[in-house]
């Protein structure tokens, strides 16, 4: 859709989350919700990005005013390795760095939580994680359901396995070696993944909700409010 207030060229991806919706694996959720797809740098003719030692992903997100964040949910991040091995249960040869919102703080987070401004984290999968669940890296910012655009950017280093995050231009997370040894795994693309959950109705919103995404950029150097290289 088009939104003149959106950063970039005003082109916006609007995502619908149905009341009570959760992950696609939810067997009894009353409504569908969220969206998930993968971009592929190599197929886009950008093998240079796949081989990069460090990548930055920046985009803008807007949650409508009064957004019901419920218990938690996912937001897009980078991924590396084969599709299907960067998330739950099978991630021995891949990694991913999606964001999450939470209704409670996780280790290392200095943010407070409320219904309007839930806690933040990067939710990681990598070969060093042996369980079927991802790792929680607590951030020092809050997601805001205020009907305004907010910029979020992550730096992922394959060389060191480190993750850094900026929110509205301020550095809010620095996690050295959080992904472990991923130097042998190339970057694959952007993992556009957003939904409530969790895997059951307890994670879902109490009403139909929408979130908006705009002006995605990937670069080998810090992007901030500029454009991708």
CSV table of C-alpha atoms in Angstrom, one decimal:
chain,number,residue,atom,x,y,z
A,1,UNK,CA,0.0,0.0,0.0
A,2,UNK,CA,1.0,3.7,-0.2
A,3,UNK,CA,1.5,5.8,2.9
A,4,UNK,CA,2.8,9.4,2.3
A,5,UNK,CA,4.1,9.5,5.9
A,6,UNK,CA,6.3,6.4,5.3
A,7,UNK,CA,10.1,6.8,5.0
A,8,UNK,CA,11.6,6.1,1.6
A,9,UNK,CA,9.2,6.3,-1.3
A,10,UNK,CA,6.0,5.9,0.6
A,11,UNK,CA,5.5,2.2,-0.4
A,12,UNK,CA,4.5,0.2,2.7
A,13,UNK,CA,4.0,-3.5,3.4
A,14,UNK,CA,0.9,-3.8,5.7
A,15,UNK,CA,0.7,-7.1,7.7
A,16,UNK,CA,-2.6,-8.3,9.2
A,17,UNK,CA,-2.7,-10.3,12.5
A,18,UNK,CA,-6.1,-11.8,13.1
A,19,UNK,CA,-7.6,-11.8,16.6
A,20,UNK,CA,-6.3,-14.8,18.5
A,21,UNK,CA,-3.7,-15.7,15.7
A,22,UNK,CA,-0.3,-17.2,16.4
A,23,UNK,CA,2.4,-19.0,14.5
A,24,UNK,CA,1.5,-21.0,11.4
A,25,UNK,CA,2.0,-24.1,13.5
A,26,UNK,CA,-1.0,-23.3,15.7
A,27,UNK,CA,-3.6,-26.0,15.2
A,28,UNK,CA,-6.6,-24.3,16.8
A,29,UNK,CA,-6.1,-20.5,16.2
A,30,UNK,CA,-9.4,-18.9,15.0
A,31,UNK,CA,-7.8,-16.6,12.5
A,32,UNK,CA,-4.7,-16.4,10.3
A,33,UNK,CA,-2.1,-13.7,11.1
A,34,UNK,CA,1.3,-12.5,10.2
A,35,UNK,CA,3.5,-13.2,7.2
A,36,UNK,CA,6.7,-15.0,6.4
A,37,UNK,CA,9.0,-15.2,3.4
A,38,UNK,CA,12.7,-15.3,2.5
A,39,UNK,CA,14.8,-13.1,0.2
A,40,UNK,CA,17.8,-14.7,-1.4
A,41,UNK,CA,20.9,-12.5,-2.1
A,42,UNK,CA,22.3,-14.9,-4.6
A,43,UNK,CA,19.1,-15.2,-6.7
A,44,UNK,CA,19.0,-11.3,-6.6
A,45,UNK,CA,22.4,-11.2,-8.2
A,46,UNK,CA,24.0,-10.0,-5.0
A,47,UNK,CA,26.4,-12.8,-4.2
A,48,UNK,CA,28.7,-10.1,-2.8
A,49,UNK,CA,26.3,-9.6,0.1
A,50,UNK,CA,26.2,-13.4,0.7
A,51,UNK,CA,30.0,-13.5,1.0
A,52,UNK,CA,30.3,-10.4,3.2
A,53,UNK,CA,31.8,-10.7,6.6
A,54,UNK,CA,29.5,-8.1,8.1
A,55,UNK,CA,26.0,-7.0,7.0
A,56,UNK,CA,23.6,-4.3,8.2
A,57,UNK,CA,19.8,-4.6,7.9
A,58,UNK,CA,17.7,-1.5,8.4
A,59,UNK,CA,14.0,-1.0,8.1
A,60,UNK,CA,11.2,1.1,9.6
A,61,UNK,CA,8.2,-0.3,11.5
A,62,UNK,CA,5.0,1.2,12.7
A,63,UNK,CA,2.5,-0.4,15.1
A,64,UNK,CA,-0.9,1.2,15.0
A,65,UNK,CA,-1.9,3.3,18.0
A,66,UNK,CA,-3.1,1.1,20.9
A,67,UNK,CA,-1.6,-2.1,19.3
A,68,UNK,CA,-2.3,-5.1,21.5
A,69,UNK,CA,1.1,-6.8,21.7
A,70,UNK,CA,-0.2,-9.6,24.0
A,71,UNK,CA,2.5,-12.0,25.2
A,72,UNK,CA,5.0,-11.6,22.3
A,73,UNK,CA,5.8,-11.9,18.7
A,74,UNK,CA,8.4,-11.9,16.0
A,75,UNK,CA,9.8,-9.3,13.6
A,76,UNK,CA,12.2,-9.6,10.5
A,77,UNK,CA,15.9,-10.1,10.7
A,78,UNK,CA,18.8,-11.5,8.7
A,79,UNK,CA,19.5,-15.2,8.1
A,80,UNK,CA,22.3,-17.4,6.8
A,81,UNK,CA,22.5,-20.9,5.5
A,82,UNK,CA,19.8,-23.1,3.9
A,83,UNK,CA,16.1,-22.2,4.2
A,84,UNK,CA,14.4,-24.4,6.7
A,85,UNK,CA,17.5,-24.7,9.0
A,86,UNK,CA,17.5,-21.1,10.4
A,87,UNK,CA,14.7,-21.6,13.0
A,88,UNK,CA,13.1,-24.0,15.4
A,89,UNK,CA,14.3,-27.6,15.7
A,90,UNK,CA,16.9,-27.7,12.9
A,91,UNK,CA,19.6,-25.1,12.8
A,92,UNK,CA,22.9,-26.9,12.7
A,93,UNK,CA,24.0,-25.3,9.5
A,94,UNK,CA,22.3,-21.9,9.6
A,95,UNK,CA,21.5,-18.9,11.8
A,96,UNK,CA,18.9,-16.1,12.1
A,97,UNK,CA,18.5,-12.8,13.9
A,98,UNK,CA,14.9,-11.9,14.1
A,99,UNK,CA,13.6,-9.5,16.7
A,100,UNK,CA,10.9,-10.2,19.3
A,101,UNK,CA,8.6,-8.2,21.5
A,102,UNK,CA,7.8,-9.6,24.9
A,103,UNK,CA,5.6,-9.0,27.9
A,104,UNK,CA,8.5,-9.5,30.3
A,105,UNK,CA,12.2,-8.5,30.3
A,106,UNK,CA,14.9,-11.1,29.4
A,107,UNK,CA,18.4,-11.3,30.7
A,108,UNK,CA,20.5,-8.2,30.0
A,109,UNK,CA,17.5,-6.0,29.2
A,110,UNK,CA,17.3,-2.6,30.9
A,111,UNK,CA,13.9,-1.8,29.4
A,112,UNK,CA,10.7,-2.0,31.3
A,113,UNK,CA,7.5,-3.6,30.0
A,114,UNK,CA,4.0,-2.5,29.6
A,115,UNK,CA,1.0,-3.2,27.4
A,116,UNK,CA,1.8,-0.1,25.4
A,117,UNK,CA,5.6,-0.5,25.2
A,118,UNK,CA,6.7,-4.1,25.4
A,119,UNK,CA,10.2,-5.4,26.0
A,120,UNK,CA,12.6,-5.9,23.1
A,121,UNK,CA,15.1,-8.6,22.1
A,122,UNK,CA,16.9,-10.3,19.3
A,123,UNK,CA,15.7,-13.9,19.0
A,124,UNK,CA,18.6,-16.0,17.6
A,125,UNK,CA,19.1,-19.4,16.1
A,126,UNK,CA,22.6,-20.7,15.4
A,127,UNK,CA,24.6,-23.9,15.5
A,128,UNK,CA,25.6,-23.3,19.1
A,129,UNK,CA,22.0,-23.6,20.3
A,130,UNK,CA,21.2,-27.2,21.0
A,131,UNK,CA,17.5,-26.9,22.0
A,132,UNK,CA,14.5,-26.4,19.7
A,133,UNK,CA,14.0,-22.9,21.0
A,134,UNK,CA,16.0,-19.8,20.1
A,135,UNK,CA,18.3,-17.6,22.2
A,136,UNK,CA,17.0,-14.4,23.9
A,137,UNK,CA,19.2,-11.3,23.7
A,138,UNK,CA,17.6,-8.6,25.8
A,139,UNK,CA,17.6,-5.1,24.3
A,140,UNK,CA,17.6,-1.6,25.9
A,141,UNK,CA,14.6,-0.3,24.0
A,142,UNK,CA,10.8,-0.7,23.9
A,143,UNK,CA,8.6,-1.4,20.9
A,144,UNK,CA,5.9,1.3,20.7
A,145,UNK,CA,2.3,1.1,19.7
A,146,UNK,CA,2.0,4.8,19.0
A,147,UNK,CA,1.1,5.0,15.3
A,148,UNK,CA,4.6,6.4,14.4
A,149,UNK,CA,7.5,5.1,12.3
A,150,UNK,CA,10.5,3.8,14.2
A,151,UNK,CA,13.8,2.8,12.6
A,152,UNK,CA,15.6,-0.4,13.7
A,153,UNK,CA,19.0,-1.6,12.4
A,154,UNK,CA,21.1,-4.6,13.2
A,155,UNK,CA,24.7,-5.4,12.4
A,156,UNK,CA,25.6,-9.1,12.2
A,157,UNK,CA,29.3,-10.2,11.9
A,158,UNK,CA,30.0,-13.7,10.6
A,159,UNK,CA,33.6,-13.3,11.6
A,160,UNK,CA,32.9,-12.7,15.3
A,161,UNK,CA,29.3,-14.0,15.7
A,162,UNK,CA,28.4,-10.6,17.2
A,163,UNK,CA,25.1,-8.6,17.0
A,164,UNK,CA,24.6,-4.9,17.4
A,165,UNK,CA,21.2,-3.1,17.3
A,166,UNK,CA,20.3,0.6,16.9
A,167,UNK,CA,16.8,1.9,17.5
A,168,UNK,CA,15.9,5.3,16.2
A,169,UNK,CA,19.6,6.0,15.8
A,170,UNK,CA,20.7,5.0,19.3
A,171,UNK,CA,22.7,1.9,20.0
A,172,UNK,CA,20.6,-0.3,22.2
A,173,UNK,CA,22.2,-3.8,22.1
A,174,UNK,CA,25.7,-5.1,21.8
A,175,UNK,CA,26.1,-8.8,22.0
A,176,UNK,CA,29.7,-10.0,21.3
A,177,UNK,CA,30.0,-13.6,20.0
A,178,UNK,CA,26.2,-14.2,20.5
A,179,UNK,CA,25.9,-16.4,17.4
A,180,UNK,CA,29.1,-18.4,18.1
A,181,UNK,CA,31.2,-19.7,15.2
A,182,UNK,CA,29.2,-18.9,12.0
A,183,UNK,CA,32.1,-17.8,9.8
A,184,UNK,CA,31.6,-20.8,7.5
A,185,UNK,CA,27.9,-20.0,6.9
A,186,UNK,CA,27.2,-17.4,4.2
A,187,UNK,CA,24.5,-14.7,4.6
A,188,UNK,CA,21.4,-15.8,2.7
A,189,UNK,CA,19.1,-12.8,2.8
A,190,UNK,CA,16.3,-11.2,4.9
A,191,UNK,CA,14.0,-13.5,6.8
A,192,UNK,CA,10.8,-11.5,6.7
A,193,UNK,CA,9.0,-13.2,9.6
A,194,UNK,CA,6.3,-11.6,11.8
A,195,UNK,CA,3.5,-13.2,13.8
A,196,UNK,CA,2.3,-13.4,17.4
A,197,UNK,CA,3.8,-16.3,19.2
A,198,UNK,CA,4.6,-18.8,20.4
A,199,UNK,CA,2.4,-21.6,19.0
A,200,UNK,CA,-1.0,-21.3,20.6
A,201,UNK,CA,-3.9,-18.9,21.0
A,202,UNK,CA,-2.6,-17.5,24.3
A,203,UNK,CA,-0.1,-15.4,22.4
A,204,UNK,CA,-2.7,-13.9,20.0
A,205,UNK,CA,-4.0,-10.3,20.1
A,206,UNK,CA,-7.4,-9.6,21.6
A,207,UNK,CA,-8.5,-7.9,18.4
A,208,UNK,CA,-7.5,-7.7,14.7
A,209,UNK,CA,-4.2,-5.8,14.4
A,210,UNK,CA,-1.9,-4.3,11.7
A,211,UNK,CA,1.8,-3.5,11.6
A,212,UNK,CA,3.5,-1.5,8.8
A,213,UNK,CA,7.0,-2.0,7.3
A,214,UNK,CA,8.9,0.3,5.0
A,215,UNK,CA,12.2,1.2,3.4
A,216,UNK,CA,14.2,-2.0,3.9
A,217,UNK,CA,18.0,-1.6,3.2
A,218,UNK,CA,20.9,-4.0,3.4
A,219,UNK,CA,24.6,-2.9,3.3
A,220,UNK,CA,28.1,-3.8,4.2
A,221,UNK,CA,28.4,-0.5,6.2
A,222,UNK,CA,26.2,1.3,8.8
A,223,UNK,CA,23.1,2.6,7.1
A,224,UNK,CA,21.2,4.7,9.7
A,225,UNK,CA,18.9,7.1,7.8
A,226,UNK,CA,20.8,6.9,4.6
A,227,UNK,CA,20.5,4.4,1.7
A,228,UNK,CA,22.0,1.0,1.2
A,229,UNK,CA,25.3,0.5,-0.6
